[in-house]
């Protein structure tokens, strides 16, 4: 983390692919992950350890994790809905596992088929398992605070509730919590408030990452608000592929290409080569014919004479 300012975590192979019907061939996934790692993306969420019956698109997650681990320097993240998933993720060698918990209990029941108490039980079991592992085999364990900014089923989600769930997850032994705008309801002021409130309870180092959507066009505005609060990890999806299949109307993670352009132009180091990153799209487009790919930067191209990191600073 020392040579970069902001860690861009690509979630397309998980978040993007889980919400489209087409199944990307395993070899294409590997090519995508390899190309993006080669472009300098430091962390990729490569899949989710859910039953293949539920998400056949991600049935090859164990193989993909094992492959991604062979790429030097790449941090390999995976989503785990429960203890069983965590066991499989650990077996496959994931560096980081994220268990999403919907702060809205109605959404939790719809998404994970579990009440909060049931999810907390899974978290307890996962922490027990992690504690039996040697340090060098122990993945980071993040609790993802889904629907933190509002829920398609319940509407407003009380900020007090978000803080309460965050505190509980840390108490149970998660290494960190992440704020997730599953539904695309977030706005910059709300984001600032929630980051401050949660950090005041759990400590700055326990909340480093945000997962934002661009459902209402506020993805990058929200990102800047988060950065100004000291957030250092931002999730995004190449081509804005995907969204949340359980949150009707919510589509489009923030676009990795636009995010990296913004950070790069602002003079923040991501370690990512923007020209190389833009070329990765071709792999995804070829593997998913007819699938929508988003992004303003890929359409518009880089500004004339764009000279990279910190463009315009001092001129
Ligand atoms: Zn998402």
Short mmCIF file of C-alpha atoms in Angstrom, two decimals, residues 17 24 28 32 36 238 241 279-289 291 293:
data_model
loop_
_atom_site.label_atom_id
_atom_site.label_comp_id
_atom_site.label_asym_id
_atom_site.label_seq_id
_atom_site.Cartn_x
_atom_site.Cartn_y
_atom_site.Cartn_z
CA UNK A 17 -20.84 -11.38 -13.66
CA UNK A 24 -18.41 -16.10 -18.98
CA UNK A 28 -12.04 -15.65 -20.44
CA UNK A 32 -9.61 -10.72 -17.83
CA UNK A 36 -6.25 -6.29 -15.28
CA UNK A 238 -14.77 -2.68 -15.35
CA UNK A 241 -20.78 -4.38 -15.44
CA UNK A 279 -7.63 -2.25 -23.41
CA UNK A 280 -8.90 -4.83 -20.90
CA UNK A 281 -12.46 -3.96 -21.95
CA UNK A 282 -11.89 -5.73 -25.26
CA UNK A 283 -11.49 -9.06 -23.46
CA UNK A 284 -14.80 -8.63 -21.62
CA UNK A 285 -16.65 -7.39 -24.71
CA UNK A 286 -15.41 -10.35 -26.75
CA UNK A 287 -16.39 -12.83 -24.04
CA UNK A 288 -19.85 -11.35 -23.43
CA UNK A 289 -21.31 -10.46 -26.81
CA UNK A 291 -23.68 -7.23 -22.93
CA UNK A 293 -20.56 -1.95 -21.00
#
